[in-house]
Amino acid sequence: MQEFIKKHPEFCALSLLTLLCAFFLFFGIDFYPILDNSEAMFASISKNIFATDDFKVLMLNMQPFLDKPPLYFWLIAKSMQLFSMCNELSIRLPNAIISLIFVFFTYFMGKNLVSRLFGVTSSIILLTSLSYLLLSHIAILTIAFSFLLTSALYFGFYASIQEEKSSKTKYFWWAFYLFCAIACLVKGLIGIILPLLILIIYNIFSKNLKSMFKPINFLVGMLIFLPITLPWYYEMYVLFGSSFVKNYIYIPHFKLLFKNLIYYLLLFIPAFMPWSFIFIGYVLSTIKTVIARLKNSTRFSLITLEQKLNFFCLTSFVLILLYISLSEKSIYSLLLLIPSATILTTYFLCGSDINELFKKKVVSFSTYTLATFFTVSTISLAFFYMFLPLNLYEHVQKFKNFVIIGINFVSILMLLKLKNKSVLSTLTTYVFSMFFIIVFTVVHGFNMFYFSGENELVTYAKYATNKNIKLITYNLPVKPSILMESSDYVYFVQSGEVNELNKLLEDNRKDLSYLILRNKDIQKTLDKIDSKIYLVDSGDKYSLFSNIELPKKAISMSKFFNEQ
């Protein structure tokens, strides 16, 4: 076997990554319904494109949606057209394919810059990090943007380290602007602002800023960037004017809010599991190196390729962290940190200038910590699940024993492998632990989230749509899962808009309307409104009311609910 690997290293590396990706990225992507987070919003907008074949203006709840560019929605809509239907597989497949491309891109990037071992290690770390695994199974644009941002930064870095007179430099800069342009059509102007800022700071330190802005690099790059991005931006400005500037350009890009940097750093630890503590080991190793250089008055320099790559990824990590911390971003954006952290972690594990004894101590500490965490988790699950609400208790009961046995098995395996004193052997258990986690998540975890109330909203929305009845919600945020199943405008009335709710119920007194309320808000709502409402169905978290009393034979809600 070892002889075969030595003779065919490329085939073996690509085969290994293909097998891992086939399981980690594509297993179970249609095992669970569309989730009521950003996924349902993306699905709803894309479903409208699929239904109307209008790729020009994005629509959400029959209103123009100006918060995000269109490219990712187009991909989902095209996937729906390919399958001729809107279902979980057609919605999530584009994201899974992009995740696959991202893993292989990381492999070839690491291989070209350092070595094949570096490429394989970095691609497996990326693939098996917790946030990457989870978000590759949810149809949102975070992985697509992260891939485009990483690609742009890679080509920018590769251009920056070329020899002064190399004829290849301009092509790498052109590729940089191409990927920035596509990133702008996925996420927005941050797709050019963030990578440019990172490259400028890096080139200032590496004393190569002049090359970055040579006309053949910068001006031609702009000639590639502008024709790709400007047409859609111009079209939206013509259609919506200042509203587009405010909602799309100003609010997401320049209205910065300070958020706690420590908060995001703490969230990054679970996001990068199970590799977080090894990354912390890299940080400690870097701090020790910096202190040693300061004591010896050694001048800062970027000589070797590994040093340049190390500094570039560290610069990227810090600036992206600042961007996430200073702007109003969701925790999904932590994924943007994962590619840089992946390269830095791989550098710590494979770098020639890392102290081997310190490396083994860090891996040992990381493994013991993970094993302890897994063991404590099983004890907590065995005890606290008894205090869960009845609907969640029933779901947890189905997989409790599977989780307890599986997690304890992983913990024991980790500790046994640690005795081999082989870093590579120990790290294979990290991959195995994520194998267990992704199986649990797609089979049970996502479904548990769905059945914590979203299933009721989906059923009520389907019921109203089938009966062609107007749907109203009160004191609920805009729920994309409702919009996903609705063919008409949904009225999301907020708590301070009681008069608006009364008006909607009274104006439609001759026509039947449905109202969705949280169960905990029912009595408060009844005390506030003037209109009389009648119970149609009651779920564990939400209830459905009508503005007209219906005869019992007209209410087939329970039968419909059971069919879903």
XYZ file of C-alpha atoms in Angstrom:
564
model
C 0.000 0.000 0.000
C 2.757 2.431 0.942
C 4.587 1.527 -2.262
C 1.489 2.343 -4.320
C 1.062 5.696 -2.545
C 4.702 6.584 -3.256
C 4.292 5.750 -6.945
C 0.935 7.527 -7.368
C 0.818 10.315 -4.744
C -1.414 12.641 -6.782
C -3.967 9.933 -7.550
C -4.084 8.884 -3.890
C -4.430 12.484 -2.642
C -7.271 13.289 -5.061
C -9.016 9.951 -4.377
C -8.882 10.552 -0.624
C -10.326 14.061 -0.958
C -13.027 12.835 -3.353
C -14.173 10.137 -0.923
C -14.159 12.526 2.041
C -16.047 15.227 0.125
C -18.599 12.737 -1.222
C -19.541 11.858 2.323
C -18.971 15.047 4.304
C -20.559 17.436 1.769
C -23.264 15.455 -0.030
C -24.490 12.924 2.502
C -27.985 13.798 3.707
C -28.373 17.223 2.105
C -32.035 16.376 1.417
C -32.724 14.549 4.709
C -34.267 17.587 6.409
C -36.609 20.456 5.402
C -35.537 24.001 4.511
C -34.571 25.731 7.751
C -36.121 28.953 9.007
C -32.993 31.056 8.919
C -31.370 32.718 5.934
C -31.764 29.449 4.008
C -35.534 29.838 3.743
C -35.071 33.451 2.602
C -32.651 32.419 -0.166
C -34.988 29.578 -1.134
C -38.046 31.851 -1.226
C -36.388 34.457 -3.468
C -34.935 31.790 -5.756
C -38.293 30.021 -5.924
C -39.851 33.266 -7.168
C -37.202 33.486 -9.923
C -37.910 29.861 -10.834
C -41.682 30.482 -10.936
C -41.584 33.767 -12.890
C -38.373 33.270 -14.919
C -37.533 36.885 -13.991
C -33.806 37.081 -13.186
C -33.724 40.873 -13.191
C -35.189 42.000 -9.841
C -35.047 39.853 -6.695
C -38.417 39.669 -4.903
C -39.228 38.705 -1.310
C -42.833 38.709 -0.098
C -43.807 40.342 -3.415
C -41.493 43.313 -2.671
C -38.118 44.188 -4.278
C -35.251 42.698 -2.281
C -32.283 45.088 -2.393
C -30.125 43.739 0.426
C -27.958 41.369 -1.625
C -26.655 40.915 -5.175
C -28.300 38.289 -7.398
C -25.654 35.737 -8.397
C -26.192 33.153 -5.651
C -29.981 33.351 -6.087
C -29.517 32.788 -9.820
C -27.495 29.634 -9.121
C -30.248 28.172 -6.917
C -32.932 29.133 -9.458
C -30.923 27.464 -12.243
C -30.615 24.346 -10.081
C -34.404 24.340 -9.649
C -34.776 24.625 -13.425
C -32.357 21.727 -13.890
C -34.451 19.484 -11.624
C -37.732 21.070 -12.809
C -38.804 21.374 -9.186
C -38.177 23.283 -5.981
C -37.049 20.854 -3.288
C -34.310 20.459 -0.693
C -31.862 18.839 -3.141
C -32.219 21.467 -5.883
C -31.911 24.284 -3.321
C -28.816 22.927 -1.522
C -26.921 21.328 -4.414
C -25.197 24.563 -5.654
C -23.807 25.208 -2.171
C -22.538 21.621 -1.866
C -20.811 21.844 -5.267
C -19.152 25.164 -4.353
C -18.011 23.599 -1.061
C -16.473 20.725 -3.033
C -14.640 23.113 -5.383
C -13.402 25.084 -2.360
C -11.815 21.962 -0.809
C -9.995 21.033 -4.013
C -8.929 24.635 -4.567
C -7.391 24.622 -1.076
C -5.527 21.414 -1.926
C -4.031 22.784 -5.137
C -3.251 26.117 -3.474
C -1.350 24.427 -0.628
C 0.378 22.035 -3.019
C 1.556 24.812 -5.369
C 2.718 27.091 -2.571
C 4.325 24.580 -0.182
C 3.944 20.834 -0.759
C 1.449 18.065 -1.501
C 1.314 17.130 2.196
C 0.540 20.755 3.030
C -2.247 20.782 0.428
C -3.849 17.543 1.642
C -3.644 18.571 5.308
C -5.077 22.052 4.752
C -7.949 20.795 2.579
C -8.932 18.152 5.168
C -8.790 20.692 8.006
C -11.041 23.045 6.014
C -13.463 20.250 5.113
C -13.802 18.958 8.679
C -14.047 22.251 10.576
C -17.446 22.497 12.260
C -18.737 25.728 10.707
C -17.683 24.649 7.209
C -19.445 21.291 7.565
C -22.671 22.802 8.882
C -22.848 25.687 6.404
C -22.089 23.386 3.469
C -25.435 21.729 4.284
C -27.425 24.992 4.392
C -28.218 26.959 1.237
C -26.787 30.357 2.169
C -24.094 32.363 0.374
C -21.402 32.360 3.095
C -19.346 29.499 1.644
C -19.653 30.900 -1.894
C -18.382 34.295 -0.754
C -15.642 32.732 1.373
C -14.458 30.702 -1.631
C -14.382 33.748 -3.924
C -12.641 35.883 -1.283
C -10.031 33.162 -0.671
C -9.484 32.687 -4.417
C -8.993 36.417 -4.939
C -6.556 36.610 -2.023
C -4.634 33.573 -3.281
C -4.127 35.046 -6.744
C -3.269 38.419 -5.226
C -0.710 36.800 -2.926
C 0.733 34.698 -5.760
C 1.091 37.837 -7.888
C 2.788 39.657 -4.988
C 5.495 37.017 -4.529
C 6.440 36.797 -8.216
C 9.790 38.080 -9.379
C 9.859 41.740 -10.463
C 10.199 40.942 -14.172
C 8.041 37.804 -14.268
C 5.651 37.728 -17.220
C 3.113 35.746 -15.150
C 2.464 38.500 -12.592
C -0.144 40.356 -14.622
C -2.215 37.201 -15.162
C -2.439 36.565 -11.432
C -3.523 40.167 -10.840
C -6.162 39.835 -13.556
C -7.437 36.644 -11.898
C -7.552 38.574 -8.597
C -9.868 41.226 -10.080
C -11.984 38.574 -11.812
C -12.709 36.787 -8.538
C -13.313 40.121 -6.772
C -15.894 40.974 -9.442
C -17.725 37.677 -8.956
C -17.545 38.150 -5.167
C -19.227 41.555 -5.570
C -22.109 39.868 -7.406
C -22.466 37.387 -4.539
C -21.953 39.528 -1.434
C -21.535 43.184 -2.386
C -18.804 45.803 -2.553
C -16.981 44.162 0.344
C -15.927 41.621 -2.283
C -13.417 44.178 -3.634
C -12.870 46.389 -0.568
C -11.704 43.661 1.833
C -9.241 41.800 -0.447
C -7.787 45.093 -1.732
C -7.210 46.290 1.831
C -5.514 43.003 2.804
C -3.270 43.048 -0.291
C -2.334 46.709 0.203
C -1.277 46.143 3.824
C 0.650 42.995 2.931
C 2.451 44.686 0.033
C 3.362 47.669 2.203
C 5.184 45.321 4.594
C 6.702 43.277 1.771
C 7.711 46.505 -0.044
C 5.909 45.514 -3.238
C 3.087 48.063 -3.349
C 4.364 49.676 -6.535
C 3.971 46.439 -8.511
C 0.369 46.067 -7.321
C -0.670 49.345 -8.972
C 1.240 49.056 -12.223
C -1.113 50.018 -15.101
C -0.816 46.555 -16.676
C -1.960 45.028 -13.364
C -4.393 47.587 -11.934
C -5.960 49.269 -14.985
C -6.437 46.059 -16.936
C -7.774 44.491 -13.741
C -10.358 47.273 -13.512
C -11.287 46.673 -17.157
C -12.074 43.093 -16.129
C -13.816 44.055 -12.875
C -16.105 46.873 -14.040
C -17.860 45.211 -17.020
C -18.811 42.275 -14.788
C -20.148 44.294 -11.857
C -21.411 47.625 -13.246
C -24.357 46.460 -15.443
C -26.385 45.018 -12.565
C -25.472 47.860 -10.183
C -26.427 50.457 -12.785
C -29.690 48.677 -13.594
C -30.699 48.566 -9.929
C -29.840 52.244 -9.439
C -31.976 53.218 -12.460
C -34.899 51.189 -11.107
C -34.712 52.074 -7.402
C -32.471 55.149 -7.098
C -31.612 56.298 -3.578
C -33.452 53.345 -2.035
C -30.909 50.995 -3.644
C -27.985 53.142 -2.469
C -29.304 53.182 1.103
C -30.373 49.532 1.472
C -27.664 47.857 -0.573
C -24.584 50.099 -0.458
C -24.816 52.240 2.698
C -26.352 49.953 5.340
C -24.377 46.701 4.750
C -21.055 48.352 3.892
C -20.643 51.674 5.697
C -23.000 51.676 8.690
C -20.532 50.107 11.090
C -21.432 49.085 14.591
C -18.795 48.185 17.140
C -19.176 44.685 18.489
C -17.112 42.963 21.101
C -13.939 41.537 19.555
C -13.643 39.017 22.409
C -17.187 37.827 21.676
C -16.272 36.848 18.109
C -12.963 35.328 19.159
C -14.809 33.122 21.650
C -17.348 32.132 18.994
C -14.497 31.254 16.657
C -13.407 28.419 18.991
C -16.534 26.269 18.388
C -16.689 27.435 14.740
C -13.235 25.966 14.036
C -13.673 22.794 16.104
C -11.982 20.326 16.311
C -8.904 22.284 15.199
C -9.367 25.349 17.435
C -6.861 24.417 20.140
C -4.176 23.572 17.602
C -4.756 27.011 16.071
C -4.335 28.492 19.546
C -1.058 26.562 19.699
C 0.001 28.307 16.481
C -0.849 31.696 18.036
C 1.224 30.912 21.129
C 4.108 29.713 18.956
C 3.965 32.967 16.958
C 3.927 35.076 20.131
C 6.989 33.201 21.432
C 8.804 33.809 18.136
C 7.977 37.530 18.174
C 9.136 37.898 21.795
C 12.380 36.055 21.004
C 13.041 38.359 18.048
C 12.362 41.445 20.131
C 14.777 40.241 22.823
C 17.482 39.576 20.236
C 16.683 42.817 18.393
C 16.187 40.771 15.219
C 14.769 42.792 12.349
C 11.388 41.749 10.941
C 11.787 40.233 7.460
C 9.887 38.121 4.956
C 12.440 35.928 3.229
C 11.139 32.383 2.762
C 7.860 31.502 1.048
C 6.538 29.955 4.272
C 7.237 33.209 6.156
C 5.435 35.231 3.480
C 2.443 32.865 3.451
C 2.350 32.835 7.240
C 2.361 36.639 7.476
C -0.182 37.021 4.661
C -2.674 34.614 6.271
C -2.172 36.223 9.674
C -2.851 39.651 8.120
C -5.976 38.269 6.418
C -7.230 36.688 9.645
C -6.819 39.877 11.702
C -8.414 42.192 9.105
C -11.350 39.866 8.442
C -11.896 39.524 12.199
C -11.935 43.317 12.513
C -14.397 43.552 9.614
C -16.737 41.031 11.272
C -16.393 42.705 14.683
C -16.952 46.251 13.470
C -19.873 45.554 11.163
C -23.317 44.191 11.829
C -22.591 40.626 10.771
C -24.146 37.318 11.787
C -22.143 34.488 13.278
C -22.203 32.844 9.837
C -19.537 35.362 8.814
C -17.075 33.624 11.128
C -16.633 31.175 8.255
C -14.614 33.875 6.476
C -11.909 33.318 9.115
C -11.692 29.578 8.531
C -9.532 29.541 5.329
C -6.816 31.715 6.905
C -6.975 29.750 10.149
C -6.750 26.524 8.123
C -3.488 27.570 6.434
C -2.005 28.806 9.719
C -2.973 25.580 11.530
C -1.470 23.525 8.701
C 1.679 25.636 8.907
C 1.896 24.809 12.617
C 1.489 21.071 11.945
C 3.684 20.833 8.816
C 6.066 23.781 9.115
C 9.747 22.945 9.304
C 10.533 25.713 11.797
C 7.977 24.640 14.442
C 9.423 23.001 17.555
C 8.379 19.313 17.430
C 8.140 18.933 21.217
C 5.903 21.996 21.513
C 3.773 20.714 18.599
C 3.222 17.351 20.319
C 2.307 19.079 23.590
C -0.288 21.224 21.788
C -1.804 18.206 19.986
C -1.927 16.284 23.285
C -3.609 19.178 25.094
C -6.085 19.623 22.224
C -6.949 15.914 22.181
C -7.435 15.679 25.946
C -9.611 18.800 25.876
C -11.809 17.450 23.058
C -12.160 14.048 24.753
C -13.141 15.750 28.026
C -15.635 17.998 26.234
C -17.248 15.024 24.482
C -17.511 13.072 27.746
C -19.062 16.014 29.628
C -21.511 16.478 26.733
C -22.785 12.908 27.047
C -23.234 13.271 30.818
C -25.148 16.530 30.279
C -27.344 14.961 27.608
C -28.138 11.960 29.801
C -29.270 14.253 32.624
C -30.727 17.454 31.156
C -32.797 15.982 28.336
C -35.404 14.961 30.938
C -36.163 18.651 31.536
C -36.797 19.509 27.870
C -40.269 20.469 26.553
C -42.349 17.441 25.540
C -41.931 17.885 21.756
C -38.124 18.198 22.040
C -37.984 15.398 24.629
C -39.583 13.004 22.146
C -37.033 13.903 19.453
C -34.038 13.632 21.798
C -35.314 10.267 23.063
C -34.891 8.860 19.527
C -31.152 9.510 19.323
C -30.003 9.841 22.946
C -28.416 6.385 23.191
C -26.816 6.673 19.738
C -25.179 9.973 20.698
C -23.965 8.800 24.104
C -22.397 5.596 22.722
C -20.934 7.334 19.662
C -19.381 10.278 21.503
C -17.856 8.077 24.191
C -16.419 5.808 21.501
C -14.817 8.821 19.789
C -13.379 10.029 23.126
C -11.813 6.642 23.899
C -10.433 6.366 20.355
C -8.808 9.798 20.676
C -7.063 8.870 23.915
C -5.902 5.506 22.554
C -4.467 7.117 19.414
C -2.679 9.675 21.582
C -0.605 6.864 23.095
C 0.868 6.133 19.644
C 2.724 9.460 19.937
C 2.081 10.052 16.221
C 0.593 13.468 15.449
C -0.875 12.261 12.137
C -2.458 9.184 13.742
C -4.025 11.318 16.463
C -5.417 13.831 13.989
C -7.257 11.090 12.072
C -9.525 10.780 15.119
C -10.438 14.454 14.689
C -11.709 13.634 11.201
C -13.592 10.632 12.570
C -15.218 12.790 15.271
C -16.585 15.107 12.568
C -17.820 12.058 10.655
C -19.961 11.225 13.670
C -21.115 14.826 14.142
C -22.247 15.320 10.533
C -24.177 12.010 10.553
C -25.963 13.064 13.724
C -26.633 16.591 12.429
C -28.187 15.658 9.077
C -30.174 12.736 10.478
C -31.374 14.299 13.741
C -29.918 17.737 14.530
C -31.428 19.818 11.732
C -34.769 18.019 12.070
C -34.854 18.772 15.801
C -34.366 22.455 14.952
C -37.140 22.276 12.341
C -39.623 20.572 14.675
C -39.119 23.171 17.403
C -41.878 25.288 15.838
C -40.936 25.880 12.222
C -42.945 22.830 11.133
C -46.100 24.504 12.483
C -45.428 27.752 10.592
C -44.805 25.828 7.362
C -48.002 23.819 7.786
C -50.102 26.914 8.495
C -48.632 28.713 5.480
C -49.295 25.716 3.211
C -52.838 25.441 4.522
C -53.573 29.128 3.880
C -52.016 28.923 0.400
C -54.020 25.786 -0.527
C -57.238 27.491 0.570
C -56.207 30.813 -1.062
C -56.702 32.621 2.250
C -54.930 35.808 3.330
C -52.293 35.195 6.002
C -51.341 37.569 8.834
C -48.807 37.166 11.647
C -48.604 39.281 14.778
C -45.539 40.016 16.905
C -43.347 37.731 14.798
C -40.251 38.724 12.830
C -40.386 38.167 9.095
C -40.328 34.376 8.880
C -38.801 33.177 5.597
C -40.245 29.687 6.107
C -43.748 31.186 5.853
C -42.816 33.113 2.710
C -41.314 29.974 1.197
C -44.746 28.309 1.231
C -46.930 31.353 0.486
C -48.029 32.409 -2.977
C -49.571 35.714 -1.829
C -48.392 38.677 0.249
C -48.013 37.880 3.962
C -48.715 40.636 6.497
C -46.104 40.641 9.274
C -47.686 42.988 11.855
C -45.416 43.953 14.758
C -46.342 44.406 18.431
C -46.680 48.193 18.233
C -49.067 48.021 15.267
C -52.302 46.919 16.969
C -54.403 49.369 14.930
C -52.979 47.908 11.747
C -53.912 44.410 12.937
C -57.462 45.486 13.795
C -57.784 47.131 10.394
C -56.632 44.017 8.544
C -59.002 41.767 10.494
C -62.018 44.095 10.169
C -61.463 45.050 6.524
C -61.422 41.386 5.662
C -64.399 40.486 7.851
C -66.362 39.479 4.745
C -63.403 37.462 3.513
C -61.670 34.805 5.528
C -58.209 35.650 6.911
C -55.843 33.594 9.045
C -53.724 34.927 11.898
C -50.657 33.175 13.348
C -49.768 33.868 16.987
C -47.188 32.546 19.395
C -48.989 30.580 22.097
C -47.376 32.697 24.810
C -48.720 35.879 23.143
C -52.350 34.744 22.685
C -53.828 36.259 25.849
C -51.919 39.547 25.466
C -53.100 39.826 21.870
C -56.729 39.113 22.784
C -56.559 41.876 25.401
C -55.181 44.387 22.853
C -57.289 43.829 19.744
C -60.914 44.846 19.190
C -61.650 42.185 16.609
C -62.853 38.762 17.596
C -60.770 35.802 16.425
C -61.497 32.076 16.410
C -59.090 29.187 17.008
C -58.470 26.974 13.987
C -55.524 24.907 15.233
C -53.107 24.917 18.151
C -49.523 23.614 17.986
C -46.766 23.329 20.577
C -45.396 26.820 19.855
C -47.809 28.572 17.482
C -51.571 28.685 16.929
C -53.713 29.554 13.916
C -56.800 31.764 14.215
C -59.434 33.003 11.753
C -61.357 36.282 11.682
C -64.593 34.428 10.884
C -66.039 31.573 12.903
C -65.898 28.415 10.837
C -68.211 25.420 11.131
C -66.402 22.398 12.512
C -66.793 20.456 9.278
C -64.978 23.259 7.423
C -61.924 22.930 9.639
C -59.810 20.101 8.253
C -56.645 21.476 9.818
C -55.766 18.469 11.947
C -55.983 16.128 8.966
C -53.913 18.490 6.857
C -51.371 18.882 9.691
C -50.931 15.103 9.969
C -50.343 14.805 6.228
C -47.356 17.185 6.335
